[in-house]
CSV table of C-alpha atoms in Angstrom, one decimal:
chain,number,residue,atom,x,y,z
V,1,UNK,CA,56.1,-40.7,44.0
V,2,UNK,CA,55.2,-43.0,41.0
V,3,UNK,CA,53.5,-45.4,43.4
V,4,UNK,CA,51.5,-42.7,45.0
V,5,UNK,CA,50.4,-41.5,41.6
V,6,UNK,CA,49.5,-45.0,40.5
V,7,UNK,CA,47.4,-45.5,43.6
V,8,UNK,CA,45.6,-42.3,42.9
V,9,UNK,CA,44.8,-43.3,39.4
V,10,UNK,CA,43.7,-46.8,40.3
V,11,UNK,CA,41.5,-45.5,43.1
V,12,UNK,CA,39.3,-43.7,40.5
V,13,UNK,CA,38.4,-41.1,43.1
V,14,UNK,CA,38.3,-38.4,40.5
V,15,UNK,CA,35.8,-40.3,38.3
V,16,UNK,CA,33.7,-41.0,41.4
V,17,UNK,CA,33.8,-37.3,42.2
V,18,UNK,CA,32.7,-36.5,38.7
V,19,UNK,CA,29.9,-39.0,38.8
V,20,UNK,CA,28.7,-37.6,42.1
V,21,UNK,CA,28.7,-34.0,40.7
V,22,UNK,CA,26.7,-35.1,37.7
V,23,UNK,CA,24.2,-37.0,39.8
V,24,UNK,CA,23.9,-34.1,42.2
V,25,UNK,CA,23.2,-31.8,39.3
V,26,UNK,CA,20.5,-34.0,38.0
V,27,UNK,CA,18.7,-34.4,41.3
V,28,UNK,CA,19.4,-30.9,42.6
V,29,UNK,CA,15.9,-29.5,42.1
V,30,UNK,CA,14.2,-32.6,43.4
V,31,UNK,CA,16.3,-32.8,46.5
V,32,UNK,CA,15.4,-31.1,49.8
V,33,UNK,CA,17.8,-28.5,51.3
V,34,UNK,CA,19.3,-31.0,53.7
V,35,UNK,CA,19.8,-33.6,50.9
V,36,UNK,CA,21.7,-31.0,48.7
V,37,UNK,CA,23.8,-29.9,51.7
V,38,UNK,CA,24.7,-33.5,52.4
V,39,UNK,CA,25.7,-34.1,48.8
V,40,UNK,CA,27.8,-31.0,48.8
V,41,UNK,CA,29.6,-32.0,52.0
V,42,UNK,CA,30.3,-35.5,50.7
V,43,UNK,CA,31.8,-34.0,47.5
V,44,UNK,CA,33.9,-31.6,49.6
V,45,UNK,CA,35.2,-34.5,51.7
V,46,UNK,CA,36.2,-36.5,48.6
V,47,UNK,CA,37.8,-33.5,47.1
V,48,UNK,CA,39.8,-32.8,50.2
V,49,UNK,CA,41.1,-36.4,50.2
V,50,UNK,CA,42.2,-36.1,46.6
V,51,UNK,CA,43.8,-32.8,47.4
V,52,UNK,CA,45.7,-34.4,50.2
V,53,UNK,CA,47.0,-37.1,48.0
V,54,UNK,CA,48.0,-34.5,45.3
V,55,UNK,CA,49.9,-32.4,47.9
V,56,UNK,CA,51.7,-35.5,49.0
V,57,UNK,CA,52.7,-36.2,45.4
V,58,UNK,CA,53.8,-32.5,45.0
V,59,UNK,CA,56.0,-32.8,48.0
V,60,UNK,CA,57.6,-36.0,46.8
V,61,UNK,CA,58.2,-34.6,43.3
V,62,UNK,CA,59.8,-31.5,44.7
V,63,UNK,CA,62.1,-33.6,46.8
V,64,UNK,CA,63.2,-35.7,43.8
V,65,UNK,CA,64.4,-32.5,42.0
V,66,UNK,CA,66.7,-31.5,44.7
V,67,UNK,CA,66.9,-28.3,46.8
V,68,UNK,CA,66.3,-25.8,44.0
V,69,UNK,CA,64.3,-27.9,41.4
V,70,UNK,CA,60.8,-26.6,40.7
V,71,UNK,CA,61.2,-23.5,42.8
V,72,UNK,CA,60.1,-21.2,40.0
V,73,UNK,CA,57.1,-23.3,39.3
V,74,UNK,CA,56.1,-23.4,42.9
V,75,UNK,CA,56.5,-19.6,43.2
V,76,UNK,CA,54.6,-18.8,40.0
V,77,UNK,CA,51.8,-21.4,40.3
V,78,UNK,CA,51.4,-22.7,43.9
V,79,UNK,CA,52.3,-19.9,46.1
V,80,UNK,CA,49.8,-17.4,44.7
V,81,UNK,CA,47.1,-19.9,45.4
V,82,UNK,CA,48.2,-21.0,48.8
V,83,UNK,CA,49.3,-17.6,50.0
V,84,UNK,CA,50.4,-17.7,53.5
V,85,UNK,CA,49.1,-21.2,54.0
V,86,UNK,CA,52.0,-22.8,52.2
V,87,UNK,CA,53.9,-25.4,54.1
V,88,UNK,CA,56.5,-28.1,53.3
V,89,UNK,CA,54.6,-30.5,55.5
V,90,UNK,CA,51.8,-32.6,54.3
V,91,UNK,CA,48.6,-30.7,53.6
V,92,UNK,CA,46.3,-33.7,54.1
V,93,UNK,CA,46.5,-33.5,57.9
V,94,UNK,CA,45.4,-29.8,58.2
V,95,UNK,CA,42.4,-30.5,55.9
V,96,UNK,CA,41.4,-33.5,57.8
V,97,UNK,CA,41.8,-31.5,61.0
V,98,UNK,CA,39.5,-28.8,59.6
V,99,UNK,CA,37.0,-31.5,58.7
V,100,UNK,CA,37.2,-32.8,62.3
V,101,UNK,CA,36.8,-29.3,63.7
V,102,UNK,CA,33.7,-28.7,61.5
V,103,UNK,CA,32.2,-32.0,62.7
V,104,UNK,CA,32.9,-31.0,66.3
V,105,UNK,CA,31.3,-27.6,65.7
V,106,UNK,CA,28.2,-29.2,64.3
V,107,UNK,CA,28.1,-31.7,67.2
V,108,UNK,CA,28.4,-28.8,69.7
V,109,UNK,CA,25.6,-26.9,67.9
V,110,UNK,CA,23.4,-30.0,68.1
V,111,UNK,CA,24.2,-30.4,71.8
V,112,UNK,CA,23.5,-26.7,72.4
V,113,UNK,CA,20.1,-27.1,70.7
V,114,UNK,CA,19.3,-30.2,72.8
V,115,UNK,CA,20.4,-28.3,75.9
V,116,UNK,CA,18.3,-25.3,75.0
V,117,UNK,CA,15.2,-27.6,74.4
V,118,UNK,CA,15.9,-29.3,77.7
V,119,UNK,CA,16.1,-26.0,79.6
V,120,UNK,CA,12.9,-24.8,77.9
V,121,UNK,CA,11.1,-27.9,79.1
V,122,UNK,CA,12.5,-27.3,82.6
V,123,UNK,CA,11.4,-23.7,82.5
V,124,UNK,CA,7.8,-24.7,81.5
V,125,UNK,CA,7.8,-27.3,84.3
V,126,UNK,CA,9.0,-24.7,86.8
V,127,UNK,CA,6.2,-22.4,85.6
V,128,UNK,CA,3.6,-25.1,86.1
V,129,UNK,CA,5.0,-25.9,89.5
V,130,UNK,CA,4.9,-22.1,90.4
V,131,UNK,CA,1.3,-21.8,89.3
V,132,UNK,CA,0.4,-24.9,91.4
V,133,UNK,CA,2.3,-23.3,94.3
V,134,UNK,CA,0.3,-20.1,93.9
V,135,UNK,CA,-3.0,-22.0,93.9
V,136,UNK,CA,-1.9,-23.8,97.1
V,137,UNK,CA,-0.8,-20.5,98.7
V,138,UNK,CA,-4.3,-19.0,97.9
V,139,UNK,CA,-5.9,-22.1,99.4
V,140,UNK,CA,-3.7,-21.8,102.5
V,141,UNK,CA,-4.6,-18.1,102.8
V,142,UNK,CA,-8.3,-18.9,102.7
V,143,UNK,CA,-7.9,-21.6,105.3
V,144,UNK,CA,-6.0,-19.1,107.4
V,145,UNK,CA,-8.8,-16.6,107.2
V,146,UNK,CA,-11.3,-19.4,108.1
V,147,UNK,CA,-9.1,-20.3,111.1
V,148,UNK,CA,-8.9,-16.7,112.2
V,149,UNK,CA,-12.7,-16.4,112.0
V,150,UNK,CA,-13.0,-19.6,114.0
V,151,UNK,CA,-10.5,-18.3,116.6
V,152,UNK,CA,-12.5,-15.1,117.0
V,153,UNK,CA,-15.7,-17.1,117.4
V,154,UNK,CA,-13.8,-19.3,120.0
V,155,UNK,CA,-12.7,-16.1,121.9
V,156,UNK,CA,-16.3,-15.0,122.0
V,157,UNK,CA,-17.3,-18.4,123.4
V,158,UNK,CA,-14.6,-18.1,126.0
V,159,UNK,CA,-15.9,-14.7,127.0
V,160,UNK,CA,-19.3,-16.1,127.4
V,161,UNK,CA,-17.9,-19.0,129.4
V,162,UNK,CA,-16.1,-16.5,131.6
V,163,UNK,CA,-19.3,-14.6,132.2
V,164,UNK,CA,-21.0,-17.9,133.1
V,165,UNK,CA,-18.2,-18.8,135.5
V,166,UNK,CA,-18.5,-15.3,137.0
V,167,UNK,CA,-22.2,-15.8,137.5
V,168,UNK,CA,-21.6,-19.2,139.1
V,169,UNK,CA,-19.2,-17.6,141.5
V,170,UNK,CA,-21.8,-14.9,142.2
V,171,UNK,CA,-24.4,-17.6,143.0
V,172,UNK,CA,-22.0,-19.2,145.4
V,173,UNK,CA,-21.3,-15.9,147.0
V,174,UNK,CA,-25.0,-15.2,147.3
V,175,UNK,CA,-25.5,-18.6,149.0
V,176,UNK,CA,-22.8,-17.7,151.5
V,177,UNK,CA,-24.4,-14.3,152.1
V,178,UNK,CA,-27.8,-15.8,152.7
V,179,UNK,CA,-26.3,-18.2,155.1
V,180,UNK,CA,-24.5,-15.4,157.0
V,181,UNK,CA,-27.7,-13.3,157.0
V,182,UNK,CA,-29.7,-16.2,158.3
V,183,UNK,CA,-27.4,-16.6,161.3
V,184,UNK,CA,-27.3,-12.9,161.9
V,185,UNK,CA,-31.1,-12.7,161.8
V,186,UNK,CA,-31.4,-15.6,164.2
V,187,UNK,CA,-29.0,-13.9,166.6
V,188,UNK,CA,-30.9,-10.6,166.3
V,189,UNK,CA,-34.2,-12.4,166.9
V,190,UNK,CA,-32.8,-13.8,170.2
V,191,UNK,CA,-31.4,-10.4,171.2
V,192,UNK,CA,-34.6,-8.5,170.4
V,193,UNK,CA,-36.4,-10.0,173.4
V,194,UNK,CA,-34.2,-8.0,175.8
V,195,UNK,CA,-34.5,-4.2,176.1
V,196,UNK,CA,-31.7,-2.2,174.4
V,197,UNK,CA,-30.3,1.3,175.1
V,198,UNK,CA,-31.5,2.4,171.7
V,199,UNK,CA,-35.1,1.7,172.6
V,200,UNK,CA,-34.8,3.6,175.9
V,201,UNK,CA,-33.3,6.6,174.0
V,202,UNK,CA,-36.1,6.5,171.5
V,203,UNK,CA,-38.7,7.4,174.1
V,204,UNK,CA,-37.4,10.9,174.1
V,205,UNK,CA,-37.7,11.2,170.3
V,206,UNK,CA,-40.7,12.2,168.2
V,207,UNK,CA,-43.1,9.5,166.9
V,208,UNK,CA,-41.8,10.0,163.3
V,209,UNK,CA,-38.2,9.5,164.5
V,210,UNK,CA,-39.2,6.5,166.5
V,211,UNK,CA,-40.8,4.9,163.5
V,212,UNK,CA,-37.7,5.7,161.3
V,213,UNK,CA,-35.4,4.2,163.9
V,214,UNK,CA,-37.5,1.0,164.1
V,215,UNK,CA,-37.5,0.7,160.3
V,216,UNK,CA,-33.7,1.2,160.3
V,217,UNK,CA,-33.2,-1.5,162.9
V,218,UNK,CA,-35.4,-3.9,161.1
V,219,UNK,CA,-34.1,-3.3,157.5
V,220,UNK,CA,-30.4,-2.5,157.8
V,221,UNK,CA,-27.9,-5.3,157.2
V,222,UNK,CA,-25.4,-5.8,160.1
V,223,UNK,CA,-22.1,-4.1,159.5
V,224,UNK,CA,-20.1,-7.2,159.8
V,225,UNK,CA,-17.0,-7.0,157.4
V,226,UNK,CA,-17.6,-10.5,156.0
V,227,UNK,CA,-21.3,-9.9,155.5
V,228,UNK,CA,-20.7,-6.5,153.9
V,229,UNK,CA,-18.1,-7.9,151.6
V,230,UNK,CA,-20.1,-10.8,150.5
V,231,UNK,CA,-23.2,-8.7,150.0
V,232,UNK,CA,-21.3,-6.2,147.8
V,233,UNK,CA,-19.8,-9.1,145.8
V,234,UNK,CA,-23.2,-10.7,145.3
V,235,UNK,CA,-24.9,-7.4,144.4
V,236,UNK,CA,-22.1,-6.6,141.9
V,237,UNK,CA,-22.3,-10.0,140.2
V,238,UNK,CA,-26.1,-9.7,140.0
V,239,UNK,CA,-25.9,-6.3,138.4
V,240,UNK,CA,-23.2,-7.4,135.9
V,241,UNK,CA,-25.5,-10.3,135.0
V,242,UNK,CA,-28.5,-7.9,134.5
V,243,UNK,CA,-26.3,-5.5,132.4
V,244,UNK,CA,-25.2,-8.4,130.3
V,245,UNK,CA,-28.8,-9.6,129.9
V,246,UNK,CA,-29.8,-6.1,128.9
V,247,UNK,CA,-27.2,-6.2,126.1
V,248,UNK,CA,-28.0,-9.7,125.0
V,249,UNK,CA,-31.8,-9.7,125.3
V,250,UNK,CA,-33.3,-6.4,126.2
V,251,UNK,CA,-31.3,-4.5,123.5
V,252,UNK,CA,-32.6,-6.9,120.8
V,253,UNK,CA,-36.2,-6.6,122.0
V,254,UNK,CA,-35.9,-2.9,121.9
V,255,UNK,CA,-34.5,-3.1,118.3
V,256,UNK,CA,-37.4,-5.3,117.3
V,257,UNK,CA,-39.8,-2.7,118.6
V,258,UNK,CA,-38.1,0.2,116.9
V,259,UNK,CA,-37.7,-1.6,113.6
V,260,UNK,CA,-41.5,-1.6,113.2
V,261,UNK,CA,-41.2,2.2,112.6
V,262,UNK,CA,-37.6,2.7,111.5
V,263,UNK,CA,-36.0,0.9,108.5
V,264,UNK,CA,-32.4,2.0,109.0
V,265,UNK,CA,-30.6,-0.2,111.5
V,266,UNK,CA,-27.9,2.5,112.1
V,267,UNK,CA,-30.6,4.8,113.5
V,268,UNK,CA,-32.1,2.1,115.6
V,269,UNK,CA,-28.8,1.2,117.2
V,270,UNK,CA,-28.0,4.9,117.8
V,271,UNK,CA,-31.3,5.4,119.6
V,272,UNK,CA,-30.6,2.4,121.9
V,273,UNK,CA,-27.1,3.5,122.7
V,274,UNK,CA,-28.2,7.1,123.4
V,275,UNK,CA,-31.0,5.8,125.6
V,276,UNK,CA,-28.5,3.7,127.6
V,277,UNK,CA,-26.1,6.6,128.0
V,278,UNK,CA,-28.9,9.0,129.1
V,279,UNK,CA,-30.3,6.4,131.5
V,280,UNK,CA,-27.0,6.2,133.3
V,281,UNK,CA,-26.7,10.0,133.4
V,282,UNK,CA,-30.2,10.5,134.8
V,283,UNK,CA,-30.0,7.5,137.2
V,284,UNK,CA,-26.7,8.9,138.7
V,285,UNK,CA,-28.3,12.3,139.2
V,286,UNK,CA,-31.3,10.7,140.8
V,287,UNK,CA,-29.0,8.6,143.1
V,288,UNK,CA,-27.2,11.8,144.3
V,289,UNK,CA,-30.5,13.5,145.1
V,290,UNK,CA,-31.9,10.4,146.8
V,291,UNK,CA,-28.7,10.1,148.9
V,292,UNK,CA,-28.9,13.7,150.0
V,293,UNK,CA,-32.4,13.4,151.2
V,294,UNK,CA,-31.7,10.2,153.1
V,295,UNK,CA,-28.7,12.0,154.8
V,296,UNK,CA,-30.8,14.9,155.8
V,297,UNK,CA,-33.4,12.6,157.3
V,298,UNK,CA,-31.0,10.4,159.2
V,299,UNK,CA,-28.5,12.9,160.5
V,300,UNK,CA,-30.8,14.3,163.3
V,301,UNK,CA,-31.5,10.8,164.8
V,302,UNK,CA,-28.3,9.0,164.0
V,303,UNK,CA,-26.8,7.2,167.0
V,304,UNK,CA,-24.2,4.4,167.5
V,305,UNK,CA,-20.7,3.8,166.4
V,306,UNK,CA,-21.5,3.4,162.7
V,307,UNK,CA,-20.6,6.3,160.4
V,308,UNK,CA,-23.4,8.4,159.0
V,309,UNK,CA,-22.3,7.8,155.4
V,310,UNK,CA,-22.3,4.0,156.0
V,311,UNK,CA,-25.8,4.2,157.5
V,312,UNK,CA,-27.0,6.3,154.6
V,313,UNK,CA,-25.6,3.9,152.1
V,314,UNK,CA,-27.1,0.9,154.0
V,315,UNK,CA,-30.5,2.5,154.0
V,316,UNK,CA,-30.3,3.3,150.2
V,317,UNK,CA,-29.3,-0.3,149.5
V,318,UNK,CA,-32.2,-1.7,151.5
V,319,UNK,CA,-34.7,0.8,150.0
V,320,UNK,CA,-34.0,0.7,146.3
V,321,UNK,CA,-37.7,0.2,145.7
V,322,UNK,CA,-38.2,3.9,146.7
V,323,UNK,CA,-36.3,5.0,143.6
V,324,UNK,CA,-38.9,6.8,141.4
V,325,UNK,CA,-37.7,5.1,138.2
V,326,UNK,CA,-40.6,6.3,136.0
V,327,UNK,CA,-39.6,10.0,136.5
V,328,UNK,CA,-36.1,9.0,135.4
V,329,UNK,CA,-37.6,7.3,132.3
V,330,UNK,CA,-39.5,10.5,131.5
V,331,UNK,CA,-36.3,12.5,131.9
V,332,UNK,CA,-34.4,10.1,129.6
V,333,UNK,CA,-37.1,10.4,126.9
V,334,UNK,CA,-37.1,14.2,127.2
V,335,UNK,CA,-33.3,14.3,126.8
V,336,UNK,CA,-33.5,12.0,123.7
V,337,UNK,CA,-36.1,14.2,122.1
V,338,UNK,CA,-33.6,17.0,121.9
V,339,UNK,CA,-30.6,14.9,120.9
V,340,UNK,CA,-29.5,16.0,117.4
V,341,UNK,CA,-28.0,12.6,116.4
V,342,UNK,CA,-31.3,10.6,116.3
V,343,UNK,CA,-34.3,11.4,114.1
V,344,UNK,CA,-37.2,9.4,112.7
V,345,UNK,CA,-40.9,10.0,111.6
V,346,UNK,CA,-42.8,12.1,114.1
V,347,UNK,CA,-45.6,9.6,114.7
V,348,UNK,CA,-43.1,7.3,116.5
V,349,UNK,CA,-42.4,8.0,120.2
V,350,UNK,CA,-39.5,6.8,122.3
V,351,UNK,CA,-42.1,5.6,124.8
V,352,UNK,CA,-42.1,2.3,122.8
V,353,UNK,CA,-38.8,1.3,124.5
V,354,UNK,CA,-40.1,2.4,128.0
V,355,UNK,CA,-39.4,-1.0,129.5
V,356,UNK,CA,-35.8,-1.1,128.2
V,357,UNK,CA,-35.1,2.4,129.6
V,358,UNK,CA,-36.6,1.5,132.9
V,359,UNK,CA,-34.4,-1.5,133.3
V,360,UNK,CA,-31.2,0.4,132.4
V,361,UNK,CA,-32.2,3.1,134.9
V,362,UNK,CA,-32.7,0.6,137.7
V,363,UNK,CA,-29.4,-1.1,136.9
V,364,UNK,CA,-27.5,2.2,136.7
V,365,UNK,CA,-29.1,3.4,140.0
V,366,UNK,CA,-28.1,0.2,141.8
V,367,UNK,CA,-24.6,0.3,140.4
V,368,UNK,CA,-24.0,3.5,142.3
V,369,UNK,CA,-24.4,1.7,145.6
V,370,UNK,CA,-21.4,-0.5,145.0
V,371,UNK,CA,-17.9,0.3,146.3
V,372,UNK,CA,-16.5,1.5,144.0
V,373,UNK,CA,-19.5,2.4,141.8
V,374,UNK,CA,-19.8,1.2,138.2
V,375,UNK,CA,-20.2,3.5,135.3
V,376,UNK,CA,-20.1,3.4,131.5
V,377,UNK,CA,-17.2,4.7,129.4
V,378,UNK,CA,-17.5,7.9,127.4
V,379,UNK,CA,-17.9,7.4,123.7
V,380,UNK,CA,-17.8,9.8,120.8
V,381,UNK,CA,-18.4,9.3,117.1
V,382,UNK,CA,-15.1,9.5,115.2
V,383,UNK,CA,-12.9,8.5,118.1
V,384,UNK,CA,-10.0,6.1,117.7
V,385,UNK,CA,-11.2,2.5,118.1
V,386,UNK,CA,-10.0,0.9,121.4
V,387,UNK,CA,-9.9,-2.8,121.2
V,388,UNK,CA,-9.7,-3.0,125.1
V,389,UNK,CA,-13.1,-1.2,125.4
V,390,UNK,CA,-15.2,-2.4,122.4
V,391,UNK,CA,-15.8,-5.3,120.1
V,392,UNK,CA,-16.4,-4.6,116.4
V,393,UNK,CA,-19.8,-5.3,115.0
V,394,UNK,CA,-20.1,-7.9,112.3
V,395,UNK,CA,-20.8,-5.3,109.6
V,396,UNK,CA,-17.8,-3.2,110.6
V,397,UNK,CA,-14.7,-2.5,108.4
V,398,UNK,CA,-12.1,-4.3,110.4
V,399,UNK,CA,-9.3,-2.2,108.9
V,400,UNK,CA,-10.9,1.1,109.8
V,401,UNK,CA,-9.2,2.9,112.8
V,402,UNK,CA,-12.1,5.2,113.7
V,403,UNK,CA,-15.5,4.5,115.3
V,404,UNK,CA,-18.5,5.3,113.1
V,405,UNK,CA,-21.0,5.0,115.9
V,406,UNK,CA,-21.5,3.0,119.1
V,407,UNK,CA,-23.9,0.1,119.7
V,408,UNK,CA,-23.3,-0.5,123.4
V,409,UNK,CA,-21.2,1.2,126.0
V,410,UNK,CA,-18.3,-0.4,127.9
V,411,UNK,CA,-18.7,-0.8,131.7
V,412,UNK,CA,-16.0,0.7,133.8
V,413,UNK,CA,-14.8,0.3,137.4
V,414,UNK,CA,-12.2,2.8,138.5
V,415,UNK,CA,-11.2,3.5,134.8
V,416,UNK,CA,-10.8,-0.2,134.2
V,417,UNK,CA,-13.0,-2.0,131.6
V,418,UNK,CA,-14.8,-4.9,133.2
V,419,UNK,CA,-17.3,-5.5,130.4
V,420,UNK,CA,-16.6,-4.6,126.7
V,421,UNK,CA,-19.0,-2.6,124.6
V,422,UNK,CA,-19.7,-2.8,120.9
V,423,UNK,CA,-19.0,-0.3,118.1
V,424,UNK,CA,-19.2,0.0,114.3
V,425,UNK,CA,-16.0,1.0,112.5
V,426,UNK,CA,-15.9,2.4,109.0
V,427,UNK,CA,-13.4,4.4,107.0
V,428,UNK,CA,-14.2,8.1,106.9
V,429,UNK,CA,-16.2,7.7,110.1
V,430,UNK,CA,-15.4,11.2,111.4
V,431,UNK,CA,-16.6,13.1,108.3
V,432,UNK,CA,-19.7,10.8,108.1
V,433,UNK,CA,-20.6,11.7,111.7
V,434,UNK,CA,-20.2,15.4,111.0
V,435,UNK,CA,-22.5,15.2,108.0
V,436,UNK,CA,-25.0,13.2,109.9
V,437,UNK,CA,-25.1,15.8,112.7
V,438,UNK,CA,-25.4,18.7,110.2
V,439,UNK,CA,-28.2,17.0,108.3
V,440,UNK,CA,-30.2,15.9,111.3
V,441,UNK,CA,-33.7,17.4,111.2
V,442,UNK,CA,-35.7,18.8,114.1
V,443,UNK,CA,-38.3,16.6,115.6
V,444,UNK,CA,-41.9,17.4,115.4
V,445,UNK,CA,-44.3,17.4,118.3
V,446,UNK,CA,-46.0,14.1,118.9
V,447,UNK,CA,-49.0,13.2,121.0
V,448,UNK,CA,-48.5,13.1,124.8
V,449,UNK,CA,-48.4,9.7,126.3
V,450,UNK,CA,-49.5,9.0,129.9
V,451,UNK,CA,-47.3,6.4,131.5
V,452,UNK,CA,-45.6,5.7,134.9
V,453,UNK,CA,-46.1,7.1,138.3
V,454,UNK,CA,-44.4,10.5,138.0
V,455,UNK,CA,-47.5,12.7,138.1
V,456,UNK,CA,-49.0,10.6,135.3
V,457,UNK,CA,-48.3,13.5,132.9
V,458,UNK,CA,-46.1,11.6,130.3
V,459,UNK,CA,-43.4,13.2,128.3
V,460,UNK,CA,-43.7,15.8,125.6
V,461,UNK,CA,-41.8,15.4,122.4
V,462,UNK,CA,-41.0,19.1,122.2
V,463,UNK,CA,-37.3,20.2,122.1
V,464,UNK,CA,-38.0,22.9,124.7
V,465,UNK,CA,-36.4,22.3,128.1
V,466,UNK,CA,-38.5,20.9,130.9
V,467,UNK,CA,-38.9,22.7,134.2
V,468,UNK,CA,-37.0,21.4,137.2
V,469,UNK,CA,-38.7,18.7,139.2
V,470,UNK,CA,-38.4,16.9,142.5
V,471,UNK,CA,-36.8,13.5,141.9
V,472,UNK,CA,-37.8,11.7,145.1
V,473,UNK,CA,-41.3,12.8,145.8
V,474,UNK,CA,-42.1,9.5,147.5
V,475,UNK,CA,-39.4,9.7,150.1
């Protein structure tokens, strides 16, 4: 014990502790917070070492007094201070352990702070990468939209290419038809030099019937199945090409003419669509009347194994020039004048698109001679858009499910679409169509125009119905 006390005295730890306390007190107000804390921690460490040595001396001194020596002193002085922390073992080790635990705790706090800072940097880096990914995703979406637009354009090009291929096949069919007709005509020319039973039978007929029979024999195409099939194919291809040209060129020319008087493109397109629909309707009616008259004329003098209906249809095909198209044009204009969906200044007349209407009437009339005949699809404003029948116009709302109005009708064959039309789609199309019809104004009377060959009387712009007429006055 005496050695331990001597070492404690010679170590001068207490004097050093006192010096440090005095120095700290002098510099306390000049030091920073961290410096003061470091001084305090250093003094605590020195004090703990001194306390550890004192507790060692206390233990040795108590052992020298025997089992019961110093018990009262320890009870009255030490135990109240130590409380429940009193132990016979050395107190230096627990204090040193506490210091080590404190250092470990500080080290862990420092590591946690470093880890938190590292994670904060990682989160910022992830945010920047996420923003970069969003920018890239936006660019990819824009590229996807561009590719979709290119794909739609490519599909249109493929449709045009398909039309060109169809026209090429049509030309080849027409060449084959012409070759077949040439051989047939040559054989007919060789047979015409010998008398036929038909010519002998015609001697008992009237002069008008003889003339009609001669005309039929000269004009009708032979009823060979190959020739009939090729002729039908070539005529169908030719009519499809004309209908496509009417959409691609004739329609645009009609728009140019109407835009001189009408500023609103919607009204112009509605006028052209209604003109096309009315042309098909009037031409089909004219075809039925024309066919009835031909049947009445041919039935009394019909001879041979050919069916009367086939002979009638052959005659109609060979005499399409007898179709009084100008009367149909006048009927179309008269029907357009009373249509409630189209309206424009009264000084403008539908006669300005007379050429367009005439071409559509001729196409529609000739399409009725095909087997099966071709017709346009029925269209109504506000109907559900059918992608199989129509293409959307460029100014359409591509998310709208309803048709606002039609630009061009679809062409049908036995309820099957063989050529798509065009329509404008917009949201709220049904209610807009209803408002347009309710707000359409009546048309005023316009000057009478004199065009065409149907009596040269022109077409009145009045809404009053026209009297019935004879469609085929020339036959």
